[in-house]
Amino acid sequence: MDSAELLARYEQMVVIRRTEKAAHDLFLQGLVKGTTHLAAGHEAIAVGASGALRDDDYVFATYRGHHHALARGATPEECLAELMSRATGLCGAKGGSMHLTKASTGMLGSYAIVGAHLPMAVGAAWSARMRGSGQIAVAFFGDGATNIGAFHEALNLAAVWKLPVLFVCENNLYMEYTPIADVTAVDRPAADRAPAYGIPGEVVDGNDVVAVQEAVAALARRARAGDGPAVLEAATYRHFGHSRTDPATYRPAEEVERWLKHDPLDLARGRLTELGVPAETVTEADERARDVVHRAVEAAKSAPPPDPREALTDVWADGGAAWRT
Amino acid sequence: MADMITYREAVAEGIAREMRRDASVVCLGEDIGEAGGVFKTTAGLWAEFGPERVWDTPISEQAIVGAAMGAAMTGMRPVAEIMFSDFLACCWDYIANEIPKVRYMTGGQVTVPLVVRTANGGGLGFGAQHSQATENWALTVPGLKIAAPATPADVIGMMAAAIRSDDPVVFFEHKGLLASKGTPAPPEHVVELGRAAVVREGADVTLVALASMVPVALRAAARLAQEGVEAEVVDLRCLVPLDMSTVLASLGRTSRLVTVEENPYQGGWGATVVSVVADEGFALLDAPVRRVAGECVPLPFADALEEEVIPTVDKVVAAVRSLAAY
């Protein structure tokens, strides 16, 4: 990856980090209701993977999916407006934090039932192959999803049909509040299980955007060549707790400190310095990201709430919700 | 009779017609390929369309319906088979949480044009885990269309409408009707979803039925006619969209209502029909309503026990007599 590309990836990660921080602040101000599952700390996975994908590839994410939506074409303003229940939100404020979706860019949804979207990605990959489109599908999921039945059904089906789908696990060490190691029989909950389905299971530093992009690019090439699915397990860490009510006090202080020192933004900055990018160039990227998110917050704040009548639209393809003729 | 077609043959014929018409229609499910399905409802499809479009899956109900959903979101029109409707519970997350909600929660961005076909209902002595009438499970979830044809021609016409629908359809094929015969459907036969049919006219009482209960209601009506009671029989065909205007119009002629449903009384679709009548058609009634429904017990094995639990012609006749005398 050259310095210009890395700088662009870095700036995208800063935009995501700042958007997550804004979501957190807006929650504390009472402007975001319900809950949020912030992905601060996971940025390199979404950005690195997206950097390796075609614009028309399909992505399926979880309720912790802000970073994927942003990396796959949603704007900070659309996302924050959705979280703030505004008419201009990405899903018209019908989805909320856990369901960010931008179908026009292949971001086919964020699903809040753990593991449910893995078979959907298999189906999208099947569809791509049927249509000969050359697209692939990627399912991002957490370590907790690897103990769901759908994970195993999806891997087997993808393998037996040799479909162009990548399963990318964001292993942040905790399934909600419980260490994944306490409830899982293997060390690498996703990668260790891939061989049981006859497919590759690789591990990557999920906080290193360059490593993630290279790993996804290699597996994507393989999938597009007809060699079938693969599992990529990306090691990462949550900066916040599971959801907004979770202070994550169950995590050992030294573990938190160790991971915060391994921050994806710091890693990318270090690589930029190594590539000879001047500090002021990086600072300019930081400032652009700050401005984008600041304007997004202001725009979302001033956007109107949805028309209450919208509650009765969009159940059916005709736009309405009538269940009787 | 050579010009007749069985309900079972109509399922495969209905799918085949749509697969010939539209290359985006694909099938997936357990044993549906070369084997032709455990009920032989996909016989011939694999030979005509090949393994790329008629795909045998492992026993993985979540993956079957989840993959169908992903394919439907990306340009295909999948027809997924869940062998026995009891097994819908194995993929209930997709039926209840994913497929019917994605259009709404994405603000209309994503459409899921798929059909989940399944063999429904009892009467064949398959026991408690292979005999349930589960169409009312789906009825509890906004966002699903529910089709349950009673005749071979309707199977073909409603299959066409279901596959062409841009909305998800759960398509209940009744096991007890598979061997039944009817007139074949003409070319291009499409029965719009949400159009009930008055399958027997009568002035004294309206029997509203679905799927295997339609022939039960018709046999009851024939027996009642010998007693001088003329029953009108409405085949609902679909639970969503629900054609209440046909039911209310029939009630306007008869003023008496009996619903005949195979699923348990507790939470059954008849309760929804009756509640709409109470809301909007109370003045049409000259007698209380009656619901003939399954007993609220798991389906037993022995014929004598199963008949005790699910509606029979005798039970329908008894219910109508009680109203005629009112």
XYZ file of C-alpha atoms in Angstrom:
651
model
C 0.000 0.000 0.000
C 1.488 3.332 -0.996
C 1.459 6.400 1.213
C -1.442 8.110 -0.570
C -3.661 5.039 -0.193
C -2.655 4.555 3.424
C -3.347 8.202 4.173
C -6.845 7.799 2.711
C -7.445 4.681 4.834
C -6.151 6.514 7.889
C -8.454 9.466 7.314
C -11.425 7.099 6.897
C -10.549 5.446 10.210
C -10.368 8.830 11.918
C -13.780 9.732 10.521
C -15.163 6.481 11.958
C -13.468 7.011 15.343
C -14.811 10.546 15.569
C -18.286 9.467 14.478
C -18.316 6.838 17.226
C -17.167 9.401 19.775
C -19.920 11.747 18.559
C -22.492 8.951 18.914
C -21.327 8.381 22.464
C -21.466 12.104 23.327
C -24.898 12.518 21.732
C -26.130 9.579 23.757
C -24.940 11.236 26.967
C -26.747 14.404 25.862
C -29.968 12.430 25.474
C -30.042 12.936 21.694
C -29.566 9.251 20.859
C -32.074 6.865 22.385
C -32.162 3.101 22.719
C -28.676 1.720 22.687
C -25.489 1.834 20.681
C -22.792 -0.788 20.212
C -19.737 1.264 19.376
C -16.959 -0.118 17.225
C -14.203 2.285 18.274
C -11.048 0.175 18.128
C -12.342 -2.010 15.273
C -11.842 0.563 12.499
C -8.970 -1.159 10.726
C -11.082 -4.237 9.980
C -13.874 -2.358 8.218
C -11.551 0.028 6.398
C -8.918 -2.536 5.472
C -11.496 -5.032 4.223
C -13.351 -2.394 2.230
C -10.075 -1.315 0.676
C -9.696 -4.828 -0.691
C -13.240 -5.127 -2.055
C -14.913 -4.012 -5.247
C -17.466 -1.249 -4.884
C -20.235 -3.649 -5.873
C -19.333 -6.436 -3.468
C -21.871 -7.254 -0.763
C -21.335 -6.655 2.922
C -23.418 -7.948 5.835
C -22.690 -6.700 9.349
C -23.842 -7.023 12.923
C -25.495 -4.648 15.375
C -21.935 -3.386 15.974
C -21.835 -2.119 12.421
C -21.353 1.635 12.339
C -17.809 1.207 11.042
C -18.904 -1.085 8.228
C -21.680 1.238 7.124
C -19.255 4.160 7.090
C -16.527 2.194 5.337
C -19.027 1.037 2.694
C -20.380 4.391 1.644
C -22.748 5.687 4.305
C -21.947 9.236 5.390
C -21.451 10.268 9.019
C -24.442 12.584 8.616
C -26.741 9.770 7.431
C -25.601 7.515 10.249
C -25.816 10.078 13.028
C -29.205 11.279 11.785
C -30.410 7.663 11.950
C -29.146 7.331 15.538
C -30.801 10.645 16.418
C -34.194 9.515 14.995
C -34.234 12.072 12.210
C -36.098 11.865 8.906
C -32.779 12.178 7.064
C -31.395 9.044 8.717
C -29.947 6.281 6.611
C -33.063 4.131 7.080
C -35.549 6.931 7.640
C -35.118 6.380 11.394
C -36.858 2.998 11.136
C -33.694 1.031 11.708
C -31.572 2.756 14.286
C -28.049 2.067 15.438
C -28.310 -1.713 15.111
C -29.637 -1.785 11.551
C -27.562 0.645 9.491
C -28.051 -0.332 5.843
C -27.112 1.281 2.551
C -28.254 -1.118 -0.129
C -27.235 1.177 -2.981
C -23.591 0.629 -2.095
C -23.898 -3.068 -1.294
C -24.046 -2.525 2.478
C -26.884 -4.995 2.816
C -27.633 -4.549 6.432
C -26.716 -4.779 10.072
C -28.456 -7.608 11.877
C -29.114 -7.705 15.588
C -29.767 -11.420 16.044
C -26.259 -12.749 16.568
C -25.014 -14.807 13.635
C -28.193 -14.564 11.565
C -26.584 -12.784 8.637
C -23.958 -15.414 7.837
C -26.355 -17.563 5.771
C -27.591 -14.397 4.059
C -24.063 -13.685 2.854
C -23.911 -17.254 1.563
C -27.106 -16.594 -0.387
C -25.788 -13.330 -1.796
C -22.637 -15.125 -2.937
C -24.776 -17.847 -4.532
C -26.776 -15.160 -6.302
C -23.587 -13.474 -7.536
C -22.358 -16.746 -8.974
C -25.730 -17.521 -10.601
C -25.693 -14.109 -12.239
C -22.024 -14.389 -13.203
C -21.412 -10.946 -11.749
C -18.003 -11.665 -10.230
C -19.121 -10.124 -6.949
C -18.263 -11.627 -3.593
C -20.079 -11.361 -0.268
C -18.511 -10.644 3.091
C -20.060 -11.323 6.475
C -18.499 -9.468 9.405
C -19.338 -10.919 12.798
C -18.111 -11.061 16.355
C -16.437 -13.900 18.188
C -19.707 -14.649 19.998
C -21.412 -15.541 16.712
C -19.105 -18.522 16.244
C -21.126 -20.491 18.770
C -24.398 -19.960 16.925
C -25.823 -22.775 14.812
C -26.172 -20.509 11.782
C -22.382 -19.968 11.762
C -21.812 -23.671 11.270
C -24.647 -24.133 8.784
C -23.367 -21.173 6.761
C -19.757 -22.363 6.674
C -20.769 -25.835 5.611
C -23.154 -24.634 2.920
C -20.627 -22.126 1.554
C -17.955 -24.791 1.506
C -20.042 -27.496 -0.103
C -21.290 -25.058 -2.765
C -17.791 -23.487 -3.061
C -19.285 -20.010 -2.975
C -17.449 -16.658 -3.151
C -18.056 -15.571 0.425
C -15.671 -14.430 3.160
C -16.426 -14.812 6.842
C -14.547 -12.115 8.741
C -14.582 -12.508 12.522
C -13.837 -9.455 14.665
C -12.506 -11.190 17.736
C -12.454 -8.569 20.481
C -12.074 -11.239 23.195
C -15.538 -10.740 24.676
C -18.938 -12.094 23.689
C -20.897 -9.266 25.232
C -19.641 -9.426 28.846
C -18.078 -12.868 28.970
C -14.574 -13.723 27.754
C -15.001 -15.786 24.602
C -12.249 -18.117 25.850
C -14.433 -19.097 28.829
C -17.220 -20.386 26.617
C -15.425 -21.732 23.556
C -13.589 -25.021 23.200
C -10.914 -23.783 20.789
C -8.421 -20.921 21.023
C -9.373 -19.213 17.781
C -13.159 -19.377 17.741
C -13.528 -18.720 14.008
C -10.230 -19.683 12.384
C -9.801 -22.962 14.273
C -13.195 -24.174 13.095
C -12.715 -23.426 9.397
C -10.663 -26.584 8.722
C -13.593 -28.670 9.971
C -15.453 -27.399 6.900
C -12.495 -27.864 4.574
C -11.867 -24.163 4.113
C -8.931 -21.901 5.055
C -8.991 -20.240 8.463
C -6.515 -17.399 8.751
C -5.625 -15.023 11.562
C -4.622 -11.389 11.142
C -3.839 -8.408 13.358
C -7.201 -6.681 13.122
C -5.776 -3.377 14.280
C -3.334 -3.132 11.368
C -5.225 -1.764 8.388
C -2.497 -2.783 5.958
C -2.417 -6.366 7.212
C -6.204 -6.623 7.080
C -6.389 -5.242 3.561
C -3.699 -7.618 2.310
C -5.325 -10.622 3.966
C -8.798 -9.809 2.622
C -7.414 -9.054 -0.841
C -5.763 -12.476 -1.021
C -8.892 -14.314 0.136
C -11.102 -12.231 -2.150
C -8.931 -13.084 -5.167
C -9.228 -16.713 -4.239
C -13.010 -16.495 -3.874
C -13.410 -14.665 -7.176
C -11.288 -17.313 -8.887
C -13.828 -19.938 -7.857
C -11.798 -21.469 -5.039
C -14.544 -20.982 -2.484
C -15.045 -19.410 0.909
C -12.584 -18.638 3.685
C -12.584 -17.527 7.292
C -10.464 -14.603 8.444
C -10.189 -14.001 12.169
C -9.070 -10.479 13.000
C -7.772 -9.859 16.519
C -9.015 -6.546 17.897
C -10.389 -4.837 20.980
C -13.383 -2.701 21.938
C -12.607 0.723 23.332
C -16.080 0.943 24.871
C -18.089 -1.769 26.582
C -20.520 -4.102 24.831
C -23.226 -1.467 24.651
C -23.696 1.978 26.024
C -24.750 0.828 29.512
C -21.676 -1.358 29.912
C -18.609 0.297 31.502
C -16.648 -2.912 30.836
C -15.217 -3.022 34.330
C -14.823 -6.785 33.985
C -11.787 -6.298 31.782
C -8.399 -6.428 33.525
C -6.701 -3.015 33.591
C -3.448 -4.326 32.165
C -5.313 -5.952 29.272
C -7.090 -2.697 28.459
C -3.827 -0.770 28.660
C -2.022 -3.242 26.418
C -4.702 -3.049 23.737
C -5.119 0.724 23.878
C -1.408 0.960 23.141
C -2.094 -1.158 20.062
C -4.576 1.368 18.648
C -5.302 1.065 14.909
C -4.922 4.821 14.415
C -1.520 4.866 16.129
C -0.398 1.894 14.067
C -1.422 3.591 10.836
C 0.266 6.840 11.889
C 3.466 4.928 12.586
C 3.318 3.351 9.129
C 2.722 6.757 7.532
C 5.809 8.129 9.286
C 7.813 5.148 8.072
C 6.655 5.904 4.527
C 7.920 9.472 4.919
C 4.562 11.219 5.135
C 5.112 14.557 6.926
C 3.423 15.051 10.292
C 1.548 18.102 9.028
C -0.019 16.016 6.233
C -1.355 13.638 8.851
C -2.584 16.563 10.937
C -4.434 17.939 7.909
C -6.182 14.572 7.505
C -7.134 14.685 11.193
C -8.596 18.155 10.744
C -10.582 17.193 7.658
C -12.035 14.231 9.524
C -12.885 16.414 12.505
C -14.661 18.928 10.253
C -16.640 16.255 8.408
C -17.946 14.773 11.644
C -18.587 18.175 13.225
C -20.688 19.229 10.234
C -22.464 15.868 10.310
C -23.418 16.318 13.963
C -24.745 19.818 13.325
C -26.690 18.762 10.228
C -28.216 15.773 12.002
C -29.176 17.901 14.996
C -31.038 20.352 12.793
C -32.810 17.686 10.729
C -36.533 17.133 11.347
C -38.030 14.080 13.022
C -39.760 11.545 10.756
C -43.394 12.076 9.822
C -45.338 9.768 12.178
C -47.293 8.480 9.172
C -44.072 6.836 7.984
C -44.615 4.230 10.722
C -47.210 2.631 8.457
C -45.121 2.434 5.307
C -42.503 0.060 3.919
C -43.810 -3.254 5.212
C -44.691 -4.371 1.680
C -43.172 -3.753 -1.716
C -46.087 -1.466 -2.575
C -44.811 0.797 0.185
C -47.710 0.269 2.546
C -48.554 -1.926 5.513
C -52.070 -3.174 4.656
C -52.555 -6.815 5.606
C -56.097 -6.969 4.208
C -57.333 -6.538 0.695
C -59.001 -39.480 -15.482
C -56.265 -38.267 -17.775
C -57.335 -34.664 -17.798
C -57.028 -34.394 -14.013
C -53.923 -33.338 -12.093
C -53.029 -34.097 -8.508
C -52.255 -31.399 -5.942
C -48.798 -32.964 -5.633
C -48.171 -32.685 -9.388
C -49.515 -29.145 -9.358
C -46.793 -28.017 -6.950
C -44.019 -29.096 -9.311
C -45.935 -27.820 -12.336
C -46.487 -24.427 -10.714
C -42.791 -24.051 -9.896
C -41.724 -25.310 -13.324
C -43.922 -22.785 -15.124
C -42.234 -19.940 -13.254
C -38.743 -21.378 -13.724
C -39.351 -21.563 -17.476
C -40.611 -17.991 -17.522
C -37.963 -16.363 -15.304
C -34.304 -17.422 -15.079
C -33.966 -15.758 -11.667
C -36.259 -18.394 -10.100
C -34.178 -21.019 -8.295
C -35.032 -23.750 -5.793
C -33.216 -25.043 -2.782
C -34.044 -27.510 -0.061
C -33.464 -30.956 1.356
C -33.928 -33.870 -1.072
C -35.630 -31.655 -3.662
C -33.237 -32.498 -6.529
C -32.888 -35.874 -8.159
C -35.032 -37.406 -5.423
C -37.882 -35.053 -6.336
C -38.704 -34.184 -2.740
C -39.894 -36.451 0.053
C -43.464 -35.662 -0.992
C -42.523 -35.753 -4.708
C -43.640 -32.159 -4.982
C -40.499 -31.181 -6.907
C -40.482 -34.212 -9.206
C -39.067 -33.388 -12.618
C -37.553 -30.024 -11.754
C -34.003 -31.304 -11.350
C -34.160 -33.156 -14.659
C -35.460 -30.097 -16.506
C -33.495 -27.295 -14.853
C -30.381 -29.014 -13.534
C -28.538 -28.920 -10.229
C -27.560 -25.263 -10.603
C -31.183 -24.140 -10.308
C -32.578 -26.999 -8.215
C -30.160 -27.322 -5.360
C -30.048 -30.101 -2.796
C -29.006 -28.745 0.576
C -27.807 -30.352 3.775
C -30.216 -30.584 6.703
C -29.622 -26.943 7.578
C -32.900 -25.097 7.810
C -31.300 -21.859 8.987
C -28.874 -21.877 6.092
C -31.597 -22.783 3.586
C -33.865 -19.901 4.488
C -31.026 -17.503 5.315
C -29.339 -18.182 1.982
C -32.660 -17.815 0.187
C -33.014 -14.431 1.873
C -29.550 -13.297 0.803
C -30.194 -14.465 -2.752
C -33.559 -12.717 -2.819
C -31.942 -9.467 -1.653
C -29.502 -9.613 -4.555
C -31.550 -10.316 -7.644
C -32.814 -13.888 -7.464
C -36.282 -15.273 -6.763
C -35.580 -18.294 -4.570
C -38.129 -20.941 -3.706
C -36.944 -22.646 -0.526
C -38.464 -25.875 0.728
C -38.772 -26.617 4.421
C -39.848 -30.227 4.300
C -42.444 -30.403 7.102
C -43.952 -27.171 8.399
C -43.050 -28.259 11.935
C -39.420 -27.648 10.905
C -40.151 -23.950 10.340
C -39.321 -23.669 14.023
C -35.712 -24.579 13.183
C -35.429 -21.471 11.003
C -37.882 -19.341 12.895
C -35.366 -16.527 13.331
C -35.415 -16.005 9.571
C -39.189 -16.305 9.302
C -39.921 -14.068 12.296
C -36.960 -11.704 12.689
C -35.058 -11.372 9.457
C -37.154 -11.806 6.319
C -40.285 -9.905 7.352
C -38.433 -7.005 8.979
C -35.587 -6.135 6.664
C -37.674 -4.089 4.264
C -39.164 -2.048 7.098
C -36.064 -1.500 9.170
C -34.056 -0.416 6.145
C -36.675 2.184 5.293
C -37.725 0.342 2.137
C -34.233 -0.118 0.735
C -34.270 -3.903 0.557
C -36.953 -6.179 -0.871
C -37.073 -9.923 -0.226
C -38.939 -11.691 -3.047
C -38.793 -15.267 -1.870
C -41.123 -18.178 -1.282
C -40.756 -20.620 1.597
C -42.734 -23.742 0.718
C -43.630 -26.289 3.335
C -45.828 -29.336 3.835
C -48.408 -28.521 6.458
C -51.021 -30.229 8.552
C -52.212 -33.493 10.022
C -54.582 -36.332 9.341
C -51.929 -38.784 8.193
C -50.777 -40.227 11.513
C -47.300 -38.672 11.473
C -47.347 -37.824 15.176
C -46.829 -34.619 17.079
C -43.686 -33.340 15.315
C -44.700 -33.959 11.696
C -48.400 -33.091 11.692
C -48.944 -29.558 12.899
C -50.937 -26.959 11.045
C -48.619 -24.003 11.576
C -49.960 -21.296 9.290
C -51.020 -19.283 12.295
C -47.415 -19.179 13.535
C -46.662 -17.048 10.493
C -49.849 -15.052 10.992
C -48.414 -13.549 14.166
C -45.572 -11.829 12.262
C -46.216 -8.649 10.276
C -44.384 -8.713 6.961
C -45.121 -12.226 5.711
C -47.694 -13.138 3.103
C -49.355 -16.482 3.751
C -50.768 -18.695 1.017
C -52.519 -22.036 1.585
C -54.193 -23.399 -1.555
C -56.868 -26.089 -1.457
C -57.016 -27.224 -5.104
C -54.472 -28.159 -7.782
C -55.476 -25.218 -9.975
C -55.051 -22.855 -7.038
C -51.671 -24.407 -6.245
C -50.472 -23.452 -9.712
C -52.117 -20.044 -9.796
C -51.056 -19.075 -6.309
C -47.532 -20.430 -6.808
C -47.233 -18.117 -9.808
C -48.418 -15.162 -7.738
C -46.188 -16.100 -4.807
C -43.029 -16.416 -6.910
C -43.807 -13.179 -8.771
C -44.518 -11.360 -5.504
C -41.907 -8.810 -4.477
C -42.783 -9.648 -0.870
C -41.894 -12.818 1.049
C -44.533 -15.549 0.933
C -44.837 -18.593 3.155
C -46.593 -21.192 1.012
C -48.361 -23.956 2.899
C -48.977 -27.145 0.909
C -51.276 -29.446 2.812
C -50.059 -33.028 3.197
C -53.613 -34.316 3.379
C -54.392 -32.827 -0.048
C -51.322 -34.025 -1.972
C -53.108 -36.985 -3.557
C -56.307 -35.067 -4.275
C -57.177 -34.369 -7.908
C -58.611 -31.422 -9.724
C -58.889 -29.763 -13.070
C -55.586 -28.574 -14.521
C -54.786 -24.892 -14.602
C -54.835 -23.166 -17.997
C -51.627 -21.598 -19.302
C -50.628 -18.342 -17.598
C -52.957 -19.125 -14.688
C -52.313 -16.656 -11.882
C -54.456 -16.361 -8.752
C -53.840 -13.028 -7.110
C -52.858 -13.359 -3.447
C -55.581 -12.116 -1.128
C -58.588 -13.124 -3.201
C -60.852 -15.541 -1.370
C -63.204 -17.776 -3.381
C -66.833 -18.606 -2.698
C -66.631 -22.300 -3.560
C -70.234 -23.158 -2.701
C -73.142 -20.782 -2.535
C -75.762 -20.953 0.196
C -78.101 -18.637 2.059
C -78.152 -20.003 5.609
C -74.627 -19.987 7.031
C -71.106 -19.011 5.942
C -68.330 -21.548 6.458
C -64.889 -19.949 6.200
C -62.149 -22.513 5.625
C -58.578 -22.888 4.467
C -56.576 -25.622 2.736
C -57.602 -29.134 3.883
C -60.566 -27.702 5.762
C -62.131 -26.564 2.475
C -63.098 -30.106 1.384
C -64.170 -30.835 4.975
C -66.441 -27.774 4.889
C -67.788 -28.782 1.467
C -68.617 -32.293 2.655
C -70.304 -30.837 5.724
C -72.270 -28.477 3.476
C -73.404 -31.389 1.307
C -74.656 -33.265 4.355
C -76.356 -30.178 5.774
C -78.135 -29.627 2.463
C -79.874 -32.963 3.005
C -81.248 -31.452 6.214
C -82.373 -28.327 4.366
C -79.536 -26.079 5.575
C -77.667 -24.339 2.735
C -74.118 -23.441 3.673
C -71.971 -21.013 1.720
C -68.310 -22.065 1.761
C -65.561 -19.463 1.473
C -62.042 -20.689 0.725
C -59.831 -17.960 2.160
C -56.796 -19.163 0.135
C -54.548 -16.623 1.913
C -54.260 -15.403 5.473
C -52.179 -12.375 4.467
C -53.474 -10.536 2.558
C -56.759 -11.458 4.214
C -59.853 -11.026 2.069
C -62.376 -9.912 4.662
C -64.563 -8.198 2.080
C -65.563 -11.579 0.613
C -66.265 -12.914 4.126
C -68.335 -9.873 5.098
C -70.226 -9.966 1.794
C -71.058 -13.620 2.376
C -72.213 -12.846 5.904
C -74.470 -10.191 4.433
C -76.237 -13.029 2.600
C -76.252 -15.627 5.389
C -75.993 -13.765 8.749
C -74.346 -16.789 10.379
C -70.620 -17.576 10.602
C -68.556 -20.677 11.308
C -64.793 -20.725 10.832
C -63.202 -24.108 10.162
C -59.497 -24.250 10.926
C -57.117 -27.118 11.560
C -54.706 -25.246 13.832
C -55.383 -25.115 17.580
C -58.244 -22.881 18.726
C -55.762 -21.036 20.919
C -54.376 -18.271 18.721
C -55.849 -19.656 15.530
C -56.588 -17.565 12.435
C -60.304 -18.011 12.970
C -59.992 -15.707 15.953
C -58.709 -12.952 13.680
C -61.548 -13.476 11.201
C -64.105 -13.499 13.984
C -62.649 -10.392 15.615
C -62.832 -8.423 12.368
C -66.457 -9.531 11.975
C -67.159 -8.401 15.544
C -65.489 -5.065 14.841
C -66.927 -4.323 11.442
C -69.777 -6.728 10.745
C -71.591 -7.193 14.041
C -74.843 -5.908 12.598
C -74.690 -8.597 9.922
C -74.967 -11.382 12.494
C -78.178 -13.054 13.571
C -76.465 -15.645 15.746
C -73.260 -16.124 17.729
C -70.183 -17.129 15.755
C -68.685 -20.606 16.077
C -65.088 -21.640 15.622
C -64.398 -25.234 14.721
C -60.693 -25.664 15.364
C -58.076 -28.104 16.521
C -57.997 -28.997 20.190
C -55.232 -27.311 22.166
C -53.118 -30.434 22.504
C -50.140 -31.791 20.547
C -51.255 -33.960 17.628
C -51.594 -37.590 18.774
C -50.581 -40.583 16.656
C -53.518 -42.991 16.528
C -56.262 -42.257 13.974
C -58.946 -42.419 16.650
C -57.073 -39.892 18.765
C -56.095 -37.602 15.880
C -59.715 -37.433 14.691
C -60.678 -36.387 18.162
C -58.289 -33.440 17.944
C -58.644 -32.009 14.434
C -61.883 -30.795 12.813
C -64.023 -33.380 11.062
C -67.157 -33.212 8.934
C -69.194 -34.307 11.968
C -67.841 -31.472 14.085
C -68.580 -28.891 11.407
C -72.095 -30.239 10.903
C -72.717 -30.113 14.647
C -71.511 -26.506 14.857
C -73.730 -25.415 11.986
C -76.766 -27.205 13.434
C -76.275 -25.352 16.696
C -76.416 -22.046 14.824
C -79.254 -22.967 12.507
C -81.405 -23.589 15.532
C -80.433 -20.336 17.164
